[in-house]
Amino acid sequence: METLIASAPDTQDTEASQARHQWDMKEYLPHHEGAPLVKADHDETLASLAWASGEQTQLPLIWLRDHCACDLCRHPQTFERTFMLMDDAALAVHQMRVEQGNLVVVWQDGHTSRFDAGWLLQRRPSDAPPATPVPASQAWQQGHKPHVTAFADYMAGGQARLGWLEALCRDGFAILDAGPTAGGEIDQVAATIGPIRATNFGGRFEVFSKQAPNNAAYTPIALELHTDLPNWRQPPDIQMLYCLANEAEGGDSIFGDGMAVAEALRERDPQAFRLLAETPVDFRFADETTDLVVREPVIHLDANDKVIEVRFNNWIRDSLRLPLEQMQAWYSAYRQYWSILREPAFRLHLKLEAGQMVAFDNRRVMHGRKSFDPTTGRRHLQGCYVDYDMVESALRVTARQLAGANLTQS
């Protein structure tokens, strides 16, 4: 379906500048905004385009042919590219013109490509990364307060879900509140994001005191702040914990942003920070049926020297195998990091109530708890992991749905 888009007149091409029709480009993102094209020229390698609003750009002809959205070049159902770039005859232009405010290219082999002007404007060459609704991660500041959304509002979708997903990506932490407690609600939340990621502990797991535990989480003891499964090459991304009951004495949950702690260590002792970021150590989980081992540094940095991951788990850290001259320095740096992690300013304490769920980025936000007495009441949490890629996907789809709804209403 074509949408008519009005624009102010332009002397270069009066008919094209008065209005343009939106052409389908097999895209889920809306591209309805943007002035009509008023001019299109080309030489042997480049197309030169001008819009009624004054924007101008150049695009390689091969880029235009590569992005043709017709049913011969993109699958009509999957929208995946089917055109192959290996036919040189397909890359030469026979004619280029502006039609209905958009671009039409007829190639030497007779193929015709149609490009929406708004879509082209969105994709003109630039060093800037493409706009995305996914916010960048930010370390917690002192006094950080977590984002809270009602369970029912989140499940209804819309702006409430979008805000919660944004907070989870930005802060690595978000809370759902006032949910039911029949059991299995965590599966409903996970289903809005993507498949549950299974580990050696299964898919959905039950957190309560067990008679024969294979992990400290299944005991009533206090748990120091930690990240889960640092012994995996790819530790789980997002962890969700849904509280079904929390009547026992004690058992308060504790959270800390490992990214904020790492940045504090970088500021206080740059040498210790570098040592933890550049020295791989061993992590290992082993029981009767499993033996998972990896060697990685405690702090992971990206190409821009930003902290993107922390592996911190005192139970799963294996024997320290380093040259003798490095051992004392590593222990000193590790203790400094741990000391900062214990400072009240870097900790968030919560007494989870039945019907509350916390979700956090396991690769930066640590979790722990105070000890509890299982004889004083029931304490039962259900947990699972989902991939961060699927969280971003859910965010983009939700934002796209809201944009489409706003467009329809306008």
mmCIF file of C-alpha atoms in Angstrom:
data_model
loop_
_atom_site.group_PDB
_atom_site.id
_atom_site.type_symbol
_atom_site.label_atom_id
_atom_site.label_comp_id
_atom_site.label_asym_id
_atom_site.label_seq_id
_atom_site.Cartn_x
_atom_site.Cartn_y
_atom_site.Cartn_z
ATOM 1 C CA MET A 1 0.000 0.000 0.000
ATOM 2 C CA GLU A 2 1.300 3.487 -0.883
ATOM 3 C CA THR A 3 1.001 6.396 1.544
ATOM 4 C CA LEU A 4 0.807 9.972 0.301
ATOM 5 C CA ILE A 5 3.251 12.345 2.045
ATOM 6 C CA ALA A 6 2.950 16.086 1.584
ATOM 7 C CA SER A 7 5.896 18.465 1.283
ATOM 8 C CA ALA A 8 6.610 22.093 0.548
ATOM 9 C CA PRO A 9 7.076 23.063 -3.125
ATOM 10 C CA ASP A 10 10.547 23.119 -4.637
ATOM 11 C CA THR A 11 11.620 24.832 -7.839
ATOM 12 C CA GLN A 12 13.741 21.909 -9.092
ATOM 13 C CA ASP A 13 10.831 19.525 -9.558
ATOM 14 C CA THR A 14 7.420 20.960 -8.725
ATOM 15 C CA GLU A 15 5.405 17.760 -9.192
ATOM 16 C CA ALA A 16 7.785 15.585 -7.155
ATOM 17 C CA SER A 17 8.170 18.085 -4.346
ATOM 18 C CA GLN A 18 4.485 18.627 -3.703
ATOM 19 C CA ALA A 19 3.891 15.063 -2.520
ATOM 20 C CA ARG A 20 5.368 11.599 -2.600
ATOM 21 C CA HIS A 21 3.982 8.113 -2.245
ATOM 22 C CA GLN A 22 5.581 5.796 0.292
ATOM 23 C CA TRP A 23 6.875 2.695 -1.474
ATOM 24 C CA ASP A 24 7.265 -0.672 0.215
ATOM 25 C CA MET A 25 10.909 -1.554 0.906
ATOM 26 C CA LYS A 26 10.275 -4.867 2.706
ATOM 27 C CA GLU A 27 11.219 -3.266 6.008
ATOM 28 C CA TYR A 28 9.573 -3.563 9.412
ATOM 29 C CA LEU A 29 10.826 -0.152 10.535
ATOM 30 C CA PRO A 30 8.672 2.759 9.338
ATOM 31 C CA HIS A 31 10.223 5.043 6.720
ATOM 32 C CA HIS A 32 7.270 7.347 6.163
ATOM 33 C CA GLU A 33 9.107 10.509 7.205
ATOM 34 C CA GLY A 34 11.215 12.512 4.796
ATOM 35 C CA ALA A 35 10.763 14.940 1.949
ATOM 36 C CA PRO A 36 10.387 13.824 -1.682
ATOM 37 C CA LEU A 37 13.352 13.432 -3.940
ATOM 38 C CA VAL A 38 13.628 16.221 -6.507
ATOM 39 C CA LYS A 39 16.759 15.270 -8.418
ATOM 40 C CA ALA A 40 18.651 12.101 -9.335
ATOM 41 C CA ASP A 41 21.790 11.939 -11.488
ATOM 42 C CA HIS A 42 24.497 9.330 -11.929
ATOM 43 C CA ASP A 43 27.873 8.650 -13.477
ATOM 44 C CA GLU A 44 29.543 5.264 -14.007
ATOM 45 C CA THR A 45 29.811 4.457 -10.299
ATOM 46 C CA LEU A 46 27.762 6.901 -8.198
ATOM 47 C CA ALA A 47 24.197 8.194 -7.927
ATOM 48 C CA SER A 48 23.729 11.807 -6.776
ATOM 49 C CA LEU A 49 20.436 12.472 -5.009
ATOM 50 C CA ALA A 50 18.742 15.650 -3.732
ATOM 51 C CA TRP A 51 15.623 16.000 -1.592
ATOM 52 C CA ALA A 52 13.108 18.870 -1.472
ATOM 53 C CA SER A 53 14.245 19.590 2.096
ATOM 54 C CA GLY A 54 17.773 20.400 0.918
ATOM 55 C CA GLU A 55 19.539 17.172 1.917
ATOM 56 C CA GLN A 56 21.912 15.715 -0.648
ATOM 57 C CA THR A 57 23.929 12.535 -0.815
ATOM 58 C CA GLN A 58 25.771 10.139 -3.093
ATOM 59 C CA LEU A 59 25.377 6.373 -3.170
ATOM 60 C CA PRO A 60 27.349 3.741 -5.113
ATOM 61 C CA LEU A 61 25.346 2.191 -7.921
ATOM 62 C CA ILE A 62 26.316 -1.250 -6.659
ATOM 63 C CA TRP A 63 24.761 -0.319 -3.287
ATOM 64 C CA LEU A 64 21.480 0.578 -4.989
ATOM 65 C CA ARG A 65 21.405 -2.679 -6.944
ATOM 66 C CA ASP A 66 22.258 -4.625 -3.773
ATOM 67 C CA HIS A 67 19.290 -3.046 -1.944
ATOM 68 C CA CYS A 68 16.566 -3.509 -4.530
ATOM 69 C CA ALA A 69 13.447 -4.600 -2.633
ATOM 70 C CA CYS A 70 11.393 -6.121 -5.453
ATOM 71 C CA ASP A 71 10.094 -9.681 -5.208
ATOM 72 C CA LEU A 72 12.837 -10.900 -7.556
ATOM 73 C CA CYS A 73 15.601 -9.501 -5.327
ATOM 74 C CA ARG A 74 14.042 -10.010 -1.895
ATOM 75 C CA HIS A 75 11.964 -12.996 -0.886
ATOM 76 C CA PRO A 76 8.342 -11.801 -0.736
ATOM 77 C CA GLN A 77 7.697 -13.572 2.587
ATOM 78 C CA THR A 78 10.986 -13.667 4.482
ATOM 79 C CA PHE A 79 12.315 -10.338 3.064
ATOM 80 C CA GLU A 80 15.772 -11.958 2.800
ATOM 81 C CA ARG A 81 18.055 -10.910 -0.052
ATOM 82 C CA THR A 82 18.031 -13.311 -3.007
ATOM 83 C CA PHE A 83 19.920 -11.168 -5.554
ATOM 84 C CA MET A 84 23.582 -12.092 -6.064
ATOM 85 C CA LEU A 85 26.136 -9.354 -6.745
ATOM 86 C CA MET A 86 28.237 -11.368 -9.181
ATOM 87 C CA ASP A 87 26.571 -10.311 -12.460
ATOM 88 C CA ASP A 88 28.434 -7.232 -13.731
ATOM 89 C CA ALA A 89 25.806 -6.554 -16.389
ATOM 90 C CA ALA A 90 23.234 -6.063 -13.633
ATOM 91 C CA LEU A 91 25.225 -3.157 -12.135
ATOM 92 C CA ALA A 92 25.154 -0.749 -15.107
ATOM 93 C CA VAL A 93 22.406 1.905 -15.204
ATOM 94 C CA HIS A 94 20.244 2.420 -18.266
ATOM 95 C CA GLN A 95 18.015 5.123 -16.763
ATOM 96 C CA MET A 96 17.550 6.903 -13.431
ATOM 97 C CA ARG A 97 14.573 9.126 -12.661
ATOM 98 C CA VAL A 98 12.399 10.606 -9.914
ATOM 99 C CA GLU A 99 8.862 9.239 -9.863
ATOM 100 C CA GLN A 100 6.189 10.188 -7.295
ATOM 101 C CA GLY A 101 8.939 11.779 -5.198
ATOM 102 C CA ASN A 102 10.938 8.535 -5.082
ATOM 103 C CA LEU A 103 13.784 6.962 -7.065
ATOM 104 C CA VAL A 104 13.450 4.596 -10.028
ATOM 105 C CA VAL A 105 16.508 2.911 -11.543
ATOM 106 C CA VAL A 106 16.317 0.877 -14.749
ATOM 107 C CA TRP A 107 19.410 -1.276 -15.191
ATOM 108 C CA GLN A 108 21.096 -2.287 -18.440
ATOM 109 C CA ASP A 109 19.811 -5.852 -18.094
ATOM 110 C CA GLY A 110 16.229 -4.523 -18.042
ATOM 111 C CA HIS A 111 15.624 -4.904 -14.308
ATOM 112 C CA THR A 112 13.804 -2.024 -12.555
ATOM 113 C CA SER A 113 14.449 -1.019 -8.923
ATOM 114 C CA ARG A 114 12.215 1.324 -6.923
ATOM 115 C CA PHE A 115 13.474 3.116 -3.803
ATOM 116 C CA ASP A 116 11.398 5.070 -1.307
ATOM 117 C CA ALA A 117 12.837 8.560 -0.699
ATOM 118 C CA GLY A 118 12.374 8.374 3.083
ATOM 119 C CA TRP A 119 14.065 4.993 3.202
ATOM 120 C CA LEU A 120 17.018 6.357 1.192
ATOM 121 C CA LEU A 121 17.258 9.392 3.465
ATOM 122 C CA GLN A 122 17.520 7.108 6.522
ATOM 123 C CA ARG A 123 20.404 5.219 4.907
ATOM 124 C CA ARG A 124 22.530 7.931 3.352
ATOM 125 C CA PRO A 125 26.240 7.329 4.050
ATOM 126 C CA SER A 126 27.414 8.422 7.490
ATOM 127 C CA ASP A 127 30.022 7.544 10.097
ATOM 128 C CA ALA A 128 27.314 7.587 12.759
ATOM 129 C CA PRO A 129 25.865 4.219 13.805
ATOM 130 C CA PRO A 130 22.236 3.599 12.886
ATOM 131 C CA ALA A 131 19.646 4.906 15.308
ATOM 132 C CA THR A 132 18.485 2.245 17.734
ATOM 133 C CA PRO A 133 15.884 2.189 20.514
ATOM 134 C CA VAL A 134 18.233 0.081 22.670
ATOM 135 C CA PRO A 135 19.908 2.330 25.262
ATOM 136 C CA ALA A 136 23.601 1.984 26.074
ATOM 137 C CA SER A 137 24.502 0.391 29.386
ATOM 138 C CA GLN A 138 25.178 2.819 32.236
ATOM 139 C CA ALA A 139 26.889 2.111 35.545
ATOM 140 C CA TRP A 140 24.756 2.701 38.623
ATOM 141 C CA GLN A 141 25.252 6.011 40.335
ATOM 142 C CA GLN A 142 25.099 6.448 44.107
ATOM 143 C CA GLY A 143 21.506 6.207 45.306
ATOM 144 C CA HIS A 144 20.390 4.294 42.213
ATOM 145 C CA LYS A 145 16.711 3.327 42.356
ATOM 146 C CA PRO A 146 15.580 0.386 40.223
ATOM 147 C CA HIS A 147 12.851 0.655 37.617
ATOM 148 C CA VAL A 148 9.595 -0.991 38.770
ATOM 149 C CA THR A 149 6.648 -1.998 36.549
ATOM 150 C CA ALA A 150 3.457 -3.792 37.554
ATOM 151 C CA PHE A 151 3.316 -7.374 36.285
ATOM 152 C CA ALA A 152 -0.077 -6.849 34.634
ATOM 153 C CA ASP A 153 1.082 -3.667 32.865
ATOM 154 C CA TYR A 154 4.161 -5.397 31.512
ATOM 155 C CA MET A 155 2.192 -8.377 30.249
ATOM 156 C CA ALA A 156 -0.236 -6.004 28.502
ATOM 157 C CA GLY A 157 2.658 -4.715 26.386
ATOM 158 C CA GLY A 158 2.915 -1.196 25.058
ATOM 159 C CA GLN A 159 4.789 1.623 26.774
ATOM 160 C CA ALA A 160 5.017 -0.159 30.139
ATOM 161 C CA ARG A 161 6.843 -3.108 28.571
ATOM 162 C CA LEU A 162 9.077 -0.828 26.522
ATOM 163 C CA GLY A 163 10.120 1.189 29.596
ATOM 164 C CA TRP A 164 10.914 -1.983 31.540
ATOM 165 C CA LEU A 165 13.018 -3.452 28.725
ATOM 166 C CA GLU A 166 14.847 -0.137 28.301
ATOM 167 C CA ALA A 167 15.713 -0.096 32.010
ATOM 168 C CA LEU A 168 16.932 -3.696 31.842
ATOM 169 C CA CYS A 169 19.275 -2.844 28.959
ATOM 170 C CA ARG A 170 20.409 0.492 30.404
ATOM 171 C CA ASP A 171 20.769 -0.390 34.099
ATOM 172 C CA GLY A 172 21.118 -4.143 33.829
ATOM 173 C CA PHE A 173 18.306 -4.413 36.389
ATOM 174 C CA ALA A 174 14.510 -4.069 36.524
ATOM 175 C CA ILE A 175 11.653 -5.260 38.744
ATOM 176 C CA LEU A 176 8.150 -6.546 38.080
ATOM 177 C CA ASP A 177 5.713 -6.095 40.957
ATOM 178 C CA ALA A 178 2.297 -7.299 42.123
ATOM 179 C CA GLY A 179 2.193 -10.499 40.081
ATOM 180 C CA PRO A 180 0.306 -13.741 40.760
ATOM 181 C CA THR A 181 1.940 -16.603 42.650
ATOM 182 C CA ALA A 182 0.366 -19.745 41.252
ATOM 183 C CA GLY A 183 3.749 -20.817 39.845
ATOM 184 C CA GLY A 184 5.030 -20.668 36.289
ATOM 185 C CA GLU A 185 4.574 -16.907 35.913
ATOM 186 C CA ILE A 186 8.264 -16.627 35.075
ATOM 187 C CA ASP A 187 7.574 -18.724 31.969
ATOM 188 C CA GLN A 188 4.977 -16.161 30.876
ATOM 189 C CA VAL A 189 7.469 -13.306 31.239
ATOM 190 C CA ALA A 190 10.212 -15.228 29.447
ATOM 191 C CA ALA A 191 7.820 -15.987 26.580
ATOM 192 C CA THR A 192 7.492 -12.231 25.883
ATOM 193 C CA ILE A 193 11.249 -12.134 25.284
ATOM 194 C CA GLY A 194 12.410 -15.421 23.811
ATOM 195 C CA PRO A 195 13.354 -19.024 24.588
ATOM 196 C CA ILE A 196 14.695 -19.885 28.015
ATOM 197 C CA ARG A 197 18.393 -20.691 27.874
ATOM 198 C CA ALA A 198 19.141 -24.052 29.440
ATOM 199 C CA THR A 199 22.341 -24.729 31.407
ATOM 200 C CA ASN A 200 23.638 -27.708 33.380
ATOM 201 C CA PHE A 201 20.961 -26.769 35.940
ATOM 202 C CA GLY A 202 18.207 -27.192 33.341
ATOM 203 C CA GLY A 203 15.839 -24.563 31.962
ATOM 204 C CA ARG A 204 13.605 -23.140 34.670
ATOM 205 C CA PHE A 205 15.108 -23.819 38.099
ATOM 206 C CA GLU A 206 13.627 -23.828 41.594
ATOM 207 C CA VAL A 207 15.495 -21.968 44.337
ATOM 208 C CA PHE A 208 14.808 -23.304 47.810
ATOM 209 C CA SER A 209 16.682 -25.224 50.494
ATOM 210 C CA LYS A 210 17.268 -28.821 49.341
ATOM 211 C CA GLN A 211 18.378 -31.925 51.227
ATOM 212 C CA ALA A 212 21.127 -32.821 48.727
ATOM 213 C CA PRO A 213 22.212 -29.580 47.023
ATOM 214 C CA ASN A 214 24.768 -29.417 44.208
ATOM 215 C CA ASN A 215 24.997 -25.634 44.444
ATOM 216 C CA ALA A 216 25.157 -23.159 47.329
ATOM 217 C CA ALA A 217 21.989 -21.447 46.035
ATOM 218 C CA TYR A 218 20.018 -24.536 47.130
ATOM 219 C CA THR A 219 21.095 -24.139 50.762
ATOM 220 C CA PRO A 220 19.995 -21.588 53.394
ATOM 221 C CA ILE A 221 23.487 -20.096 53.802
ATOM 222 C CA ALA A 222 24.329 -16.478 52.992
ATOM 223 C CA LEU A 223 25.542 -15.933 49.446
ATOM 224 C CA GLU A 224 28.209 -13.345 48.748
ATOM 225 C CA LEU A 225 27.596 -11.174 45.697
ATOM 226 C CA HIS A 226 28.467 -13.112 42.549
ATOM 227 C CA THR A 227 27.730 -13.647 38.872
ATOM 228 C CA ASP A 228 26.320 -16.992 37.799
ATOM 229 C CA LEU A 229 28.231 -19.575 35.781
ATOM 230 C CA PRO A 230 31.463 -17.660 35.040
ATOM 231 C CA ASN A 231 32.873 -21.113 34.210
ATOM 232 C CA TRP A 232 31.051 -21.044 30.834
ATOM 233 C CA ARG A 233 32.661 -19.569 27.724
ATOM 234 C CA GLN A 234 29.375 -17.722 27.231
ATOM 235 C CA PRO A 235 27.797 -17.209 30.671
ATOM 236 C CA PRO A 236 24.031 -16.667 30.748
ATOM 237 C CA ASP A 237 23.059 -13.090 29.967
ATOM 238 C CA ILE A 238 19.816 -12.120 31.684
ATOM 239 C CA GLN A 239 18.702 -13.879 34.847
ATOM 240 C CA MET A 240 15.139 -13.655 36.100
ATOM 241 C CA LEU A 241 14.085 -14.614 39.631
ATOM 242 C CA TYR A 242 10.370 -14.754 40.468
ATOM 243 C CA CYS A 243 9.376 -14.873 44.138
ATOM 244 C CA LEU A 244 6.533 -17.272 44.960
ATOM 245 C CA ALA A 245 7.024 -17.173 48.723
ATOM 246 C CA ASN A 246 9.423 -15.442 51.111
ATOM 247 C CA GLU A 247 8.117 -16.050 54.627
ATOM 248 C CA ALA A 248 11.322 -17.313 56.255
ATOM 249 C CA GLU A 249 13.346 -15.145 58.602
ATOM 250 C CA GLY A 250 16.264 -13.590 56.707
ATOM 251 C CA GLY A 251 16.935 -14.224 53.046
ATOM 252 C CA ASP A 252 17.053 -10.569 51.964
ATOM 253 C CA SER A 253 18.377 -10.247 48.404
ATOM 254 C CA ILE A 254 21.472 -8.171 47.632
ATOM 255 C CA PHE A 255 22.522 -6.765 44.257
ATOM 256 C CA GLY A 256 25.579 -4.849 43.103
ATOM 257 C CA ASP A 257 26.646 -3.380 39.779
ATOM 258 C CA GLY A 258 29.965 -4.988 38.891
ATOM 259 C CA MET A 259 30.448 -2.361 36.182
ATOM 260 C CA ALA A 260 30.241 0.492 38.710
ATOM 261 C CA VAL A 261 32.623 -1.342 41.058
ATOM 262 C CA ALA A 262 35.117 -1.921 38.239
ATOM 263 C CA GLU A 263 35.040 1.762 37.312
ATOM 264 C CA ALA A 264 35.622 2.689 40.949
ATOM 265 C CA LEU A 265 38.631 0.366 41.028
ATOM 266 C CA ARG A 266 39.935 1.889 37.791
ATOM 267 C CA GLU A 267 39.789 5.336 39.403
ATOM 268 C CA ARG A 268 41.307 4.308 42.744
ATOM 269 C CA ASP A 269 43.985 1.883 41.529
ATOM 270 C CA PRO A 270 44.489 1.770 37.739
ATOM 271 C CA GLN A 271 47.202 -0.866 38.043
ATOM 272 C CA ALA A 272 44.921 -3.238 39.974
ATOM 273 C CA PHE A 273 42.149 -2.626 37.441
ATOM 274 C CA ARG A 274 44.478 -3.524 34.552
ATOM 275 C CA LEU A 275 45.657 -6.648 36.310
ATOM 276 C CA LEU A 276 42.099 -7.980 36.699
ATOM 277 C CA ALA A 277 41.256 -6.987 33.129
ATOM 278 C CA GLU A 278 44.331 -8.513 31.514
ATOM 279 C CA THR A 279 45.035 -11.652 33.551
ATOM 280 C CA PRO A 280 42.999 -14.798 32.734
ATOM 281 C CA VAL A 281 42.224 -17.088 35.673
ATOM 282 C CA ASP A 282 40.398 -20.414 35.921
ATOM 283 C CA PHE A 283 36.713 -20.904 36.744
ATOM 284 C CA ARG A 284 35.266 -24.377 37.217
ATOM 285 C CA PHE A 285 32.055 -26.141 38.229
ATOM 286 C CA ALA A 286 32.183 -29.889 38.773
ATOM 287 C CA ASP A 287 29.787 -32.473 40.187
ATOM 288 C CA GLU A 288 29.110 -36.135 39.461
ATOM 289 C CA THR A 289 27.887 -35.473 35.910
ATOM 290 C CA THR A 290 29.369 -32.101 34.926
ATOM 291 C CA ASP A 291 32.827 -30.538 34.629
ATOM 292 C CA LEU A 292 32.780 -27.077 33.045
ATOM 293 C CA VAL A 293 36.010 -25.075 32.937
ATOM 294 C CA VAL A 294 37.040 -21.786 31.330
ATOM 295 C CA ARG A 295 39.990 -19.398 31.690
ATOM 296 C CA GLU A 296 39.036 -15.724 31.504
ATOM 297 C CA PRO A 297 39.868 -12.415 33.246
ATOM 298 C CA VAL A 298 37.610 -11.083 36.011
ATOM 299 C CA ILE A 299 36.924 -7.838 34.107
ATOM 300 C CA HIS A 300 36.196 -7.810 30.374
ATOM 301 C CA LEU A 301 36.661 -4.664 28.269
ATOM 302 C CA ASP A 302 35.482 -3.844 24.765
ATOM 303 C CA ALA A 303 37.581 -2.248 22.019
ATOM 304 C CA ASN A 304 36.881 1.193 23.527
ATOM 305 C CA ASP A 305 38.124 0.149 26.989
ATOM 306 C CA LYS A 306 34.587 0.097 28.408
ATOM 307 C CA VAL A 307 33.682 -2.514 31.009
ATOM 308 C CA ILE A 308 31.204 -4.916 29.410
ATOM 309 C CA GLU A 309 31.398 -7.985 31.652
ATOM 310 C CA VAL A 310 32.492 -9.118 35.091
ATOM 311 C CA ARG A 311 33.133 -12.714 36.201
ATOM 312 C CA PHE A 312 33.056 -12.861 39.976
ATOM 313 C CA ASN A 313 32.125 -16.001 41.888
ATOM 314 C CA ASN A 314 34.173 -17.186 44.846
ATOM 315 C CA TRP A 315 32.652 -20.693 44.777
ATOM 316 C CA ILE A 316 33.411 -21.370 41.131
ATOM 317 C CA ARG A 317 36.867 -19.787 40.989
ATOM 318 C CA ASP A 318 39.317 -22.683 40.489
ATOM 319 C CA SER A 319 42.894 -23.012 41.702
ATOM 320 C CA LEU A 320 44.893 -19.916 40.858
ATOM 321 C CA ARG A 321 47.516 -20.875 38.287
ATOM 322 C CA LEU A 322 49.788 -17.891 37.710
ATOM 323 C CA PRO A 323 53.547 -17.310 37.762
ATOM 324 C CA LEU A 324 54.727 -16.874 41.343
ATOM 325 C CA GLU A 325 55.673 -13.230 40.834
ATOM 326 C CA GLN A 326 52.078 -12.409 39.736
ATOM 327 C CA MET A 327 50.123 -14.226 42.439
ATOM 328 C CA GLN A 328 50.429 -11.711 45.266
ATOM 329 C CA ALA A 329 49.628 -8.783 42.987
ATOM 330 C CA TRP A 330 46.563 -10.558 41.571
ATOM 331 C CA TYR A 331 45.259 -11.416 45.049
ATOM 332 C CA SER A 332 45.763 -7.823 46.124
ATOM 333 C CA ALA A 333 43.823 -6.496 43.116
ATOM 334 C CA TYR A 334 41.053 -9.067 43.607
ATOM 335 C CA ARG A 335 40.677 -8.152 47.292
ATOM 336 C CA GLN A 336 40.503 -4.469 46.400
ATOM 337 C CA TYR A 337 37.694 -5.158 43.949
ATOM 338 C CA TRP A 338 35.879 -7.286 46.533
ATOM 339 C CA SER A 339 36.354 -4.612 49.194
ATOM 340 C CA ILE A 340 34.718 -1.966 47.007
ATOM 341 C CA LEU A 341 31.905 -4.412 46.213
ATOM 342 C CA ARG A 342 31.170 -4.638 49.932
ATOM 343 C CA GLU A 343 30.829 -0.878 50.360
ATOM 344 C CA PRO A 344 27.192 0.078 51.106
ATOM 345 C CA ALA A 345 27.178 2.667 48.319
ATOM 346 C CA PHE A 346 27.582 -0.094 45.738
ATOM 347 C CA ARG A 347 24.870 -2.389 47.114
ATOM 348 C CA LEU A 348 21.119 -2.607 46.703
ATOM 349 C CA HIS A 349 19.132 -4.515 49.358
ATOM 350 C CA LEU A 350 15.653 -5.903 48.644
ATOM 351 C CA LYS A 351 13.310 -8.127 50.616
ATOM 352 C CA LEU A 352 11.538 -9.776 47.705
ATOM 353 C CA GLU A 353 7.823 -10.207 48.228
ATOM 354 C CA ALA A 354 5.604 -12.895 46.771
ATOM 355 C CA GLY A 355 4.628 -11.794 43.254
ATOM 356 C CA GLN A 356 7.796 -9.762 42.635
ATOM 357 C CA MET A 357 10.331 -10.611 39.945
ATOM 358 C CA VAL A 358 13.823 -9.226 39.446
ATOM 359 C CA ALA A 359 15.616 -9.388 36.119
ATOM 360 C CA PHE A 360 19.283 -8.495 35.844
ATOM 361 C CA ASP A 361 22.216 -8.694 33.470
ATOM 362 C CA ASN A 362 24.190 -11.580 34.941
ATOM 363 C CA ARG A 363 27.319 -10.445 33.111
ATOM 364 C CA ARG A 364 27.525 -7.175 35.026
ATOM 365 C CA VAL A 365 25.056 -7.154 37.948
ATOM 366 C CA MET A 366 25.907 -9.449 40.845
ATOM 367 C CA HIS A 367 23.375 -10.992 43.172
ATOM 368 C CA GLY A 368 23.495 -12.568 46.611
ATOM 369 C CA ARG A 369 21.422 -12.937 49.748
ATOM 370 C CA LYS A 370 21.522 -13.033 53.511
ATOM 371 C CA SER A 371 21.143 -16.397 55.222
ATOM 372 C CA PHE A 372 17.647 -17.580 56.112
ATOM 373 C CA ASP A 373 16.067 -20.062 58.494
ATOM 374 C CA PRO A 374 13.962 -22.575 56.529
ATOM 375 C CA THR A 375 12.210 -23.688 59.728
ATOM 376 C CA THR A 376 10.530 -20.291 60.116
ATOM 377 C CA GLY A 377 8.671 -20.209 56.816
ATOM 378 C CA ARG A 378 8.683 -21.053 53.142
ATOM 379 C CA ARG A 379 11.117 -19.380 50.746
ATOM 380 C CA HIS A 380 10.685 -20.340 47.095
ATOM 381 C CA LEU A 381 11.940 -18.553 43.976
ATOM 382 C CA GLN A 382 11.713 -19.706 40.368
ATOM 383 C CA GLY A 383 14.523 -18.701 38.051
ATOM 384 C CA CYS A 384 15.609 -18.877 34.434
ATOM 385 C CA TYR A 385 17.986 -17.277 31.950
ATOM 386 C CA VAL A 386 17.277 -15.605 28.614
ATOM 387 C CA ASP A 387 19.722 -14.298 26.038
ATOM 388 C CA TYR A 388 20.446 -10.573 25.891
ATOM 389 C CA ASP A 389 20.006 -10.673 22.116
ATOM 390 C CA MET A 390 16.378 -11.661 22.659
ATOM 391 C CA VAL A 391 15.858 -8.850 25.183
ATOM 392 C CA GLU A 392 17.086 -6.350 22.591
ATOM 393 C CA SER A 393 14.861 -8.011 19.991
ATOM 394 C CA ALA A 394 11.812 -7.714 22.257
ATOM 395 C CA LEU A 395 12.641 -4.060 22.865
ATOM 396 C CA ARG A 396 12.937 -3.282 19.150
ATOM 397 C CA VAL A 397 9.705 -5.099 18.306
ATOM 398 C CA THR A 398 7.823 -3.323 21.113
ATOM 399 C CA ALA A 399 9.179 0.065 19.990
ATOM 400 C CA ARG A 400 8.248 -0.747 16.407
ATOM 401 C CA GLN A 401 4.705 -1.710 17.401
ATOM 402 C CA LEU A 402 4.284 1.530 19.332
ATOM 403 C CA ALA A 403 5.628 3.570 16.403
ATOM 404 C CA GLY A 404 3.208 1.818 14.057
ATOM 405 C CA ALA A 405 0.300 2.462 16.400
ATOM 406 C CA ASN A 406 1.213 6.143 16.682
ATOM 407 C CA LEU A 407 1.494 6.392 12.898
ATOM 408 C CA THR A 408 -1.959 4.809 12.458
ATOM 409 C CA GLN A 409 -3.514 7.192 15.008
ATOM 410 C CA SER A 410 -1.946 10.232 13.342
#
